[in-house]
CSV table of C-alpha atoms in Angstrom, one decimal:
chain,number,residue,atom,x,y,z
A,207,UNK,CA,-24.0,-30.7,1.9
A,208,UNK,CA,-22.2,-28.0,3.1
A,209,UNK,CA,-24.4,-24.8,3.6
A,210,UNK,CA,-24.2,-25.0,7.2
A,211,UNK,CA,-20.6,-23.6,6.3
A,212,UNK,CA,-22.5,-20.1,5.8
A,213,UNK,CA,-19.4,-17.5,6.5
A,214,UNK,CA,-16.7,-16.8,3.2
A,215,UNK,CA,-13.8,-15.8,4.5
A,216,UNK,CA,-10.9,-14.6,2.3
A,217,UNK,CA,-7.3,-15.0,4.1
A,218,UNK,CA,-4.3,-12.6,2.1
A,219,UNK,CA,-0.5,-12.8,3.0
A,220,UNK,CA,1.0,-9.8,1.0
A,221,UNK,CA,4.3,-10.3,0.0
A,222,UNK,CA,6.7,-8.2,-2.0
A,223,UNK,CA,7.0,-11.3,-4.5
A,224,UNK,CA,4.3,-13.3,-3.6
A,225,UNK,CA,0.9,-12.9,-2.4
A,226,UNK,CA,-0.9,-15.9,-1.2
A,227,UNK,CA,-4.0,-16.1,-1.2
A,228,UNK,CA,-7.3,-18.6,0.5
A,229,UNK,CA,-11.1,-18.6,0.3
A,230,UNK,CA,-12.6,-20.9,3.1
A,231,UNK,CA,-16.5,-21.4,4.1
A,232,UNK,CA,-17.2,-21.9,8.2
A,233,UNK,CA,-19.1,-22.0,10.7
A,234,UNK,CA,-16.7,-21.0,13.2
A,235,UNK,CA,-15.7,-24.2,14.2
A,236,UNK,CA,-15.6,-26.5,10.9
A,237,UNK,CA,-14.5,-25.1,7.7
A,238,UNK,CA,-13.3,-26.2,3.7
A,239,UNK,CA,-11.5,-24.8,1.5
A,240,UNK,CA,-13.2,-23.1,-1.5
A,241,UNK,CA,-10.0,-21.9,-3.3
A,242,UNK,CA,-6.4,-20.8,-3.0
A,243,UNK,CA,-2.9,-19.9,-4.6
A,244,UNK,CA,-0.6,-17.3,-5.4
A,245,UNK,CA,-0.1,-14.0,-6.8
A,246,UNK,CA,2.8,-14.0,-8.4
A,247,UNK,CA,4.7,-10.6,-9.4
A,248,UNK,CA,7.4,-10.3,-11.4
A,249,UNK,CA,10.6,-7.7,-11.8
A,250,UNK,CA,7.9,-4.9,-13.4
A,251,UNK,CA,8.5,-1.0,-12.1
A,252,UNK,CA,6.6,-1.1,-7.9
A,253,UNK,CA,3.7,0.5,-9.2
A,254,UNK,CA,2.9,-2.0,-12.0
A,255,UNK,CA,3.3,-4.7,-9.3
A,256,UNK,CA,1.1,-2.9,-7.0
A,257,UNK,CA,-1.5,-2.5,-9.9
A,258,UNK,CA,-1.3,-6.3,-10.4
A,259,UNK,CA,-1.8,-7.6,-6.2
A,260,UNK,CA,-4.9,-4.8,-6.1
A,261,UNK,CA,-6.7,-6.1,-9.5
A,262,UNK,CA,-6.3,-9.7,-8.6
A,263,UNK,CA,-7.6,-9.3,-4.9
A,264,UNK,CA,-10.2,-7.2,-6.4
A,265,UNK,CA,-11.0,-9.9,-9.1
A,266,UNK,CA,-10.9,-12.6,-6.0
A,267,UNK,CA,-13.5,-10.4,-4.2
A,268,UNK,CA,-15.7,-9.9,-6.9
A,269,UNK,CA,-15.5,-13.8,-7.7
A,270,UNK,CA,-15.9,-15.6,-4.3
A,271,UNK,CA,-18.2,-12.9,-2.8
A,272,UNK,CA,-16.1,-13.2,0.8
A,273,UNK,CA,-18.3,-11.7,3.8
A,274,UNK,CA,-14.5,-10.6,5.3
A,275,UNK,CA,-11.0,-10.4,4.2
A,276,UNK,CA,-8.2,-11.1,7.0
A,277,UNK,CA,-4.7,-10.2,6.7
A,278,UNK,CA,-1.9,-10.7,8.8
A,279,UNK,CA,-0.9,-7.5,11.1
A,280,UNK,CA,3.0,-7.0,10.2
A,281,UNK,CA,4.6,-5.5,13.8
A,282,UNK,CA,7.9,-6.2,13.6
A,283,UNK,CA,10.0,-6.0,10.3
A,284,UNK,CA,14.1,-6.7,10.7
A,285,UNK,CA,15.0,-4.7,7.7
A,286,UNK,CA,13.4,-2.0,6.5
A,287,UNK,CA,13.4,-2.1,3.0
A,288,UNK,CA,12.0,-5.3,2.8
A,289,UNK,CA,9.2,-3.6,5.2
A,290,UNK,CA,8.7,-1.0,3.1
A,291,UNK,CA,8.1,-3.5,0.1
A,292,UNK,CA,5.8,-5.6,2.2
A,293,UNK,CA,4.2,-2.4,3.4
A,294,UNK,CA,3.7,-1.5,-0.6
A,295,UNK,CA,1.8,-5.1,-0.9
A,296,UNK,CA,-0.2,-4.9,2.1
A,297,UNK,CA,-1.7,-1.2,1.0
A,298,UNK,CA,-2.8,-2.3,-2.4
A,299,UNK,CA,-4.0,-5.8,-0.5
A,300,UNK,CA,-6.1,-3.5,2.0
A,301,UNK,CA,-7.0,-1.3,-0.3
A,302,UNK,CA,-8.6,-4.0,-2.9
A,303,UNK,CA,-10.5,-5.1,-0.2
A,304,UNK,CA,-12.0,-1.9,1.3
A,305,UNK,CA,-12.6,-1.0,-2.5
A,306,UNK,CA,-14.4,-4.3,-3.3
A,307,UNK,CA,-16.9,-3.7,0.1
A,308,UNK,CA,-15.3,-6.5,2.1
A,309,UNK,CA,-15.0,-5.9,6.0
A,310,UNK,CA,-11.0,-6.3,6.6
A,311,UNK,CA,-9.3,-7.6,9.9
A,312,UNK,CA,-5.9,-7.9,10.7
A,313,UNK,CA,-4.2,-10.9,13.5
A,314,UNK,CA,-1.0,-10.9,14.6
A,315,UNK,CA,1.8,-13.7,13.0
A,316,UNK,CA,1.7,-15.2,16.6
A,317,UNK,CA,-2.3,-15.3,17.1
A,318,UNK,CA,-2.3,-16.9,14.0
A,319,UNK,CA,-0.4,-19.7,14.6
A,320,UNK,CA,-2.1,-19.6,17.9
A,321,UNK,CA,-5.1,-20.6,16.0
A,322,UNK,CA,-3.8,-22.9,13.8
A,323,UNK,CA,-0.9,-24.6,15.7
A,324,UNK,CA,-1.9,-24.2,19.4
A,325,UNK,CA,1.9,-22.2,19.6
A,326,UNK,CA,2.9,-19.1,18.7
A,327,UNK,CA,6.1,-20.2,17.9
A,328,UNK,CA,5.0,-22.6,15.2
A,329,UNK,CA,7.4,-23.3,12.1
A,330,UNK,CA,6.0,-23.0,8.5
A,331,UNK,CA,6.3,-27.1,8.2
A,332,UNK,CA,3.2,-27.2,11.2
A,333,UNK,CA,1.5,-24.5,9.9
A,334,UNK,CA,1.4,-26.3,6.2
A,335,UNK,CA,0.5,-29.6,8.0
A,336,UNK,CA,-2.4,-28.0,10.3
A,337,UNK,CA,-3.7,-26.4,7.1
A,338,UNK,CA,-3.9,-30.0,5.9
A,339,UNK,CA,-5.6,-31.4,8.8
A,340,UNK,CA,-7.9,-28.8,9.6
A,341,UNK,CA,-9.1,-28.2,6.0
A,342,UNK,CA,-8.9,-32.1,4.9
A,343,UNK,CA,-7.0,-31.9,2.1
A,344,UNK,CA,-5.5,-34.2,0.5
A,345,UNK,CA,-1.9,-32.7,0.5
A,346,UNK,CA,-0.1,-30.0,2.1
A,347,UNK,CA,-0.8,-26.3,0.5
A,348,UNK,CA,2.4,-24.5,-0.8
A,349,UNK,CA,3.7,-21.9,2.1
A,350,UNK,CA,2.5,-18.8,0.8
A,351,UNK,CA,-1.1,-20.8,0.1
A,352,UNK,CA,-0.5,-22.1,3.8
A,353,UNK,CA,-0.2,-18.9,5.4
A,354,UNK,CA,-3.1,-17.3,3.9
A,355,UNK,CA,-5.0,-20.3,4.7
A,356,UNK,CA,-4.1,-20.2,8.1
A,357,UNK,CA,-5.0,-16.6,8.0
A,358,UNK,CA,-9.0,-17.2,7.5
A,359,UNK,CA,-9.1,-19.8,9.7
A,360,UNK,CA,-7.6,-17.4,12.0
A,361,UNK,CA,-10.1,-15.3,11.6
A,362,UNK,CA,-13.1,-18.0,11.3
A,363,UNK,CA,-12.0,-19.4,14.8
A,364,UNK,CA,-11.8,-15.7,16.0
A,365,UNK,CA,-15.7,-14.6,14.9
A,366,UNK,CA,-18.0,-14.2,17.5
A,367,UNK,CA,-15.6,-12.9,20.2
A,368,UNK,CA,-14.9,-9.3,20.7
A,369,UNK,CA,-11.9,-7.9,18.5
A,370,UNK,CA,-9.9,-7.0,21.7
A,371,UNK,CA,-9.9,-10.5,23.3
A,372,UNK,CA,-9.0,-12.2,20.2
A,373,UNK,CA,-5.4,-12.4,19.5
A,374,UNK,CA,-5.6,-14.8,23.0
A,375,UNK,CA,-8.9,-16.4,22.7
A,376,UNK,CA,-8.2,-17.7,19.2
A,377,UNK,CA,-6.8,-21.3,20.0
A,378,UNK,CA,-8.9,-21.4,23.1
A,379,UNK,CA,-11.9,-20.8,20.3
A,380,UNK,CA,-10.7,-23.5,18.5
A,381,UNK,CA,-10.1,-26.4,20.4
A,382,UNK,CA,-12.3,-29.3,20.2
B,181,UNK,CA,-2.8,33.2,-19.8
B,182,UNK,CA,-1.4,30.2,-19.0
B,183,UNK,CA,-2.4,28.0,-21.4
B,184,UNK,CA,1.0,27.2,-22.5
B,185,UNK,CA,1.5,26.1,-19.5
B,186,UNK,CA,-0.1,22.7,-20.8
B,187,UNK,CA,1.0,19.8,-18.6
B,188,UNK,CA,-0.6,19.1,-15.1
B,189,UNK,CA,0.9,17.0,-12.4
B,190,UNK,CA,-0.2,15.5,-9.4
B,191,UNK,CA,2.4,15.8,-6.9
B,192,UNK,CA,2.4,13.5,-3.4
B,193,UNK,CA,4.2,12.8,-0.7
B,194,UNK,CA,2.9,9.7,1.3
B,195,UNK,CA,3.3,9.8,4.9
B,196,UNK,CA,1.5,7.4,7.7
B,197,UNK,CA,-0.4,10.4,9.5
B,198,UNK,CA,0.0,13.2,6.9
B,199,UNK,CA,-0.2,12.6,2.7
B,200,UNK,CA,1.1,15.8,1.1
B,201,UNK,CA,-0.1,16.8,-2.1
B,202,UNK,CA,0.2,19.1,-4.9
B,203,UNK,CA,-0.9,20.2,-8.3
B,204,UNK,CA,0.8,22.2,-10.6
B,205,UNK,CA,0.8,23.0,-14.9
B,206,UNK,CA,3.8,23.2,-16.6
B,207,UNK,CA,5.8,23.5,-19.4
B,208,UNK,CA,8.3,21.9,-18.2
B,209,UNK,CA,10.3,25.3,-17.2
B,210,UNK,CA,7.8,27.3,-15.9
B,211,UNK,CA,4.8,25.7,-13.7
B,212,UNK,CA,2.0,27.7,-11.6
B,213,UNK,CA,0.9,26.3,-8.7
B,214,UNK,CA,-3.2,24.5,-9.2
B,215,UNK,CA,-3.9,23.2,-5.7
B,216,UNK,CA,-1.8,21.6,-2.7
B,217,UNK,CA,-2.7,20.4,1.1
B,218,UNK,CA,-2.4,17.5,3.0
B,219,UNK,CA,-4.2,14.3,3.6
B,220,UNK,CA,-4.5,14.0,7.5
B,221,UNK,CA,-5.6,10.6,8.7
B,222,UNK,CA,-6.2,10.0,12.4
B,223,UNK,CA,-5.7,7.2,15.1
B,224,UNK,CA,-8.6,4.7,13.1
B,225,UNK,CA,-7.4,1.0,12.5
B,226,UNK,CA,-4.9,0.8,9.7
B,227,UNK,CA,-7.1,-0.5,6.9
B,228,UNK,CA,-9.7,2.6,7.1
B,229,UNK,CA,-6.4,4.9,7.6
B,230,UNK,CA,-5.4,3.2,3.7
B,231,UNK,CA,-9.2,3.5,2.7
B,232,UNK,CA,-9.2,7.4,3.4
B,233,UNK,CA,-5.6,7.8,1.4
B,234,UNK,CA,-7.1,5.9,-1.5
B,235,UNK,CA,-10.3,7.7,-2.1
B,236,UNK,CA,-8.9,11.0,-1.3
B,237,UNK,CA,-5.9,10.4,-4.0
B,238,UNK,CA,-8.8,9.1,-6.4
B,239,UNK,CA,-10.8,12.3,-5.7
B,240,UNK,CA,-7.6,14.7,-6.1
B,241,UNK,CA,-7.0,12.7,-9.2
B,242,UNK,CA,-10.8,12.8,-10.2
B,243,UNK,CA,-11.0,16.7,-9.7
B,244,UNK,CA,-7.6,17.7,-11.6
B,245,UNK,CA,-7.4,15.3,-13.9
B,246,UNK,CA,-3.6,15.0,-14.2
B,247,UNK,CA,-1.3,13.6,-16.9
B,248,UNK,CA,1.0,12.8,-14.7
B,249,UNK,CA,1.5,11.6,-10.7
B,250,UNK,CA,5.3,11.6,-8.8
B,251,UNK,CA,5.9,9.8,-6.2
B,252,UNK,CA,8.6,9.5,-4.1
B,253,UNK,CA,10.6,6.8,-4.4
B,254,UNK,CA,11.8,5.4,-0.8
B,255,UNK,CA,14.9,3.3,-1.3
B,256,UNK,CA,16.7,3.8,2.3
B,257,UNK,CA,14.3,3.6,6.0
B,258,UNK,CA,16.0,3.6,8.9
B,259,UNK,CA,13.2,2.2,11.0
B,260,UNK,CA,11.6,-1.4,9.6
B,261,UNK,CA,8.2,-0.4,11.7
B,262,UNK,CA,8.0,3.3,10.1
B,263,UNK,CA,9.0,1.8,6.7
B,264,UNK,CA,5.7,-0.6,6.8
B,265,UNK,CA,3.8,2.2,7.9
B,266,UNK,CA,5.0,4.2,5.1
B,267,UNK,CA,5.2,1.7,2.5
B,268,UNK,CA,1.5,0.7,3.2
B,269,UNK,CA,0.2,4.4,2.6
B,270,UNK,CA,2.8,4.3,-0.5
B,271,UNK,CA,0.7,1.5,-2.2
B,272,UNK,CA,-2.9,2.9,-1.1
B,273,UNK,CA,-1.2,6.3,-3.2
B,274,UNK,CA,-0.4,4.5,-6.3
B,275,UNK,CA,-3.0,2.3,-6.7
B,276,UNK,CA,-5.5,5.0,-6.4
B,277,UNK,CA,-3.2,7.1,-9.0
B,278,UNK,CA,-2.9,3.7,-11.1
B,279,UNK,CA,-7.2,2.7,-10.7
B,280,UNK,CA,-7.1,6.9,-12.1
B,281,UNK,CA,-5.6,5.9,-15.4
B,282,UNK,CA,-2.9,8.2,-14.4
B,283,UNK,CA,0.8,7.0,-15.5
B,284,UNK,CA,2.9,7.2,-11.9
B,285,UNK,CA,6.4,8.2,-12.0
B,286,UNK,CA,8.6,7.4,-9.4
B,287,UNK,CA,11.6,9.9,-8.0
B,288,UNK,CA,14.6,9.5,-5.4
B,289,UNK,CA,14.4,12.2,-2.2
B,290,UNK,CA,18.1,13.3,-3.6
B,291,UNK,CA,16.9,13.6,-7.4
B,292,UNK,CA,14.1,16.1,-6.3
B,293,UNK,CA,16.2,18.0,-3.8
B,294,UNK,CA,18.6,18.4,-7.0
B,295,UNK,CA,15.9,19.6,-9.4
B,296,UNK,CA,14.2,21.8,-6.4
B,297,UNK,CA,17.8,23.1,-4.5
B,298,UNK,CA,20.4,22.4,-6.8
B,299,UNK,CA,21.6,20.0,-4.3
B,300,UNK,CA,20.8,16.8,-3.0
B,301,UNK,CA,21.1,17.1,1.1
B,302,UNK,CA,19.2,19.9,0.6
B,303,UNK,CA,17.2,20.6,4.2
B,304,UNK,CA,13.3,21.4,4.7
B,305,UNK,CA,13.5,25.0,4.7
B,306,UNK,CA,15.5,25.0,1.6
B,307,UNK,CA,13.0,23.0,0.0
B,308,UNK,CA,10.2,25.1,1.5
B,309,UNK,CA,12.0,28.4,0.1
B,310,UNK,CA,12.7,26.9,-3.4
B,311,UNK,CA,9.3,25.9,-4.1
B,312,UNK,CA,7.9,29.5,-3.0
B,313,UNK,CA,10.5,31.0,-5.5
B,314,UNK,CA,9.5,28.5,-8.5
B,315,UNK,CA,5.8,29.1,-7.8
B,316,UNK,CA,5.8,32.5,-7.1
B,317,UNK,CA,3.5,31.7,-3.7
B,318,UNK,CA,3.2,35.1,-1.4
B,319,UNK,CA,4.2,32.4,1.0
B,320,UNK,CA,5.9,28.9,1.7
B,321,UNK,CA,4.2,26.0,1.7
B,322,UNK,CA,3.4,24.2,4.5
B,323,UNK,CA,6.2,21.1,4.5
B,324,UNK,CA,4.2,18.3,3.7
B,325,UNK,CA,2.9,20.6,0.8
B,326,UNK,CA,6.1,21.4,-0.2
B,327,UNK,CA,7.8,18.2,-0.4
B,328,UNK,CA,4.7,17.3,-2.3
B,329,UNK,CA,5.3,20.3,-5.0
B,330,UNK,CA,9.3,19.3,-5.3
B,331,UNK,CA,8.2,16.4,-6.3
B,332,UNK,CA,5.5,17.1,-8.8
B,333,UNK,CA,8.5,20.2,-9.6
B,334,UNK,CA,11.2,17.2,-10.0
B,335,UNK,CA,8.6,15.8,-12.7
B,336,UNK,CA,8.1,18.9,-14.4
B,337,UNK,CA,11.8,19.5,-15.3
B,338,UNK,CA,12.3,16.2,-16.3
B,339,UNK,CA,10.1,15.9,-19.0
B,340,UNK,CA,11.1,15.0,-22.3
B,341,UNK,CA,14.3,13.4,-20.4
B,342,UNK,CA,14.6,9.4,-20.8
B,343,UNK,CA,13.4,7.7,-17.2
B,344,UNK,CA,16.8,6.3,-16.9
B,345,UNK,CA,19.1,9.5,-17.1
B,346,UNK,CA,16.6,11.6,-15.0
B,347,UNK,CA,17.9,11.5,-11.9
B,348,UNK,CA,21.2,13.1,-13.0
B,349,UNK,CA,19.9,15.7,-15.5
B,350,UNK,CA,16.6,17.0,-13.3
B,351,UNK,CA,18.7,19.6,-12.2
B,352,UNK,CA,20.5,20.9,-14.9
B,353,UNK,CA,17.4,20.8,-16.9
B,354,UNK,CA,15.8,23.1,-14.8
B,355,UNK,CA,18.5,25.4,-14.5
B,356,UNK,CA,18.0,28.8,-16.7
């Protein structure tokens, strides 16, 4: 039914607490969801935690078989322990992924609700609800599910157009 | 001859463009330098940057077989966009110490200027000089290297110490 959906993408927020996660199949212009949720980590020592994020993306890899892993591009960080936390996540996150053979791309927080939302300035509440629509679910994702959902379809309305020109074709990609 | 010297630890320093590292066997007073350098990574895309940390690290680990890695534990960053940058080559360090089987310890810039200087606003050079002495090296260590070996030195001393009283006793452990 739906093997015209040929391209597995796996979309990763890293978070310091939370890492949410989203397997979606597409075409580029239709996708559905295949899987998603959460890594949860808890008050272990940092490099028990990290251990944790980089087994489970490694376990996700090796279970859903994604053709390429995208992960939001952190630019801008108000305070910067909580950067360098988030920067801790986002290593193992990368480096599960390079380790496990997937291709990895990064998209910036605003081409991603470009993609998603149609605005870069989009609040989590339409991001969740666009999730919704765009994947047909039958309720709204948690946020952390949300993000990394919004993530691969990010990316899956991004393929085919040269990296460089993506950030502001993404929408444009999308739109009916 | 130094076979007493029993104890090997990985020492490293992550860093967004340079990763220092060392090696050293110890007894936990006296240590002899194995191996040190730096991990340079260029102006590739951020994931492949993380990729050539982690298999480096995992080859370093791989060759010298450590008991031990120490790492330097970043609590303050002045700058939220060089804390990300750091933090990310942080995690791509320990998970690749962590995927080793190596148990990764964890030490504050002030606790391994004490064990190293004596003191904990210890400067560069001072570092630079100390390690030289400790190690007997004909010559300083580049800094990266060096703030790689004060931390793998840091380690060394505070073997046998409980995790939680290290900080304060590295020092006075080490001190003849």
């Amino acid at each position: 039914m739906t093997n015209h959906l040929r391209h597995r993408i796996l979309g990763i927020d890293p978070g310091s607490r939370n890492t949410g996660y989203g397997v979606i199949d597409s075409d580029g212009r239709h996708s559905r969801l295949v899987a998603s949720g959460c890594i949860r980590v808890g008050r272990q020592p940092w490099p028990d935690r990290l251990g944790l994020i980089f087994d489970r993306v490694a376990d996700l890899a090796g279970e859903h078989r994604p053709h390429d892993m995208a992960v939001e591009q952190l630019i801008f960080a108000r305070d910067p322990t909580a950067a360098l936390k988030i920067g801790q996540a986002r290593g193992a996150v990368l480096c599960a992924g390079l380790k496990a053979g997937v291709t990895v791309h990064e998209y910036s927080p605003k081409s991603v609700k470009l993609a998603v939302v149609g605005s870069g300035g989009a609040d989590k509440a339409q991001v969740q609800h666009m999730v919704r629509i765009l994947l047909s679910l039958a309720q709204a994702p948690g946020e952390d599910e949300a993000d990394a959902l919004a993530i691969a379809l990010c990316h899956a309305h991004s393929m085919g157009i040269p990296q460089r020109k993506r950030a502001a074709a993404s929408w444009r990609d999308f739109r009916p």
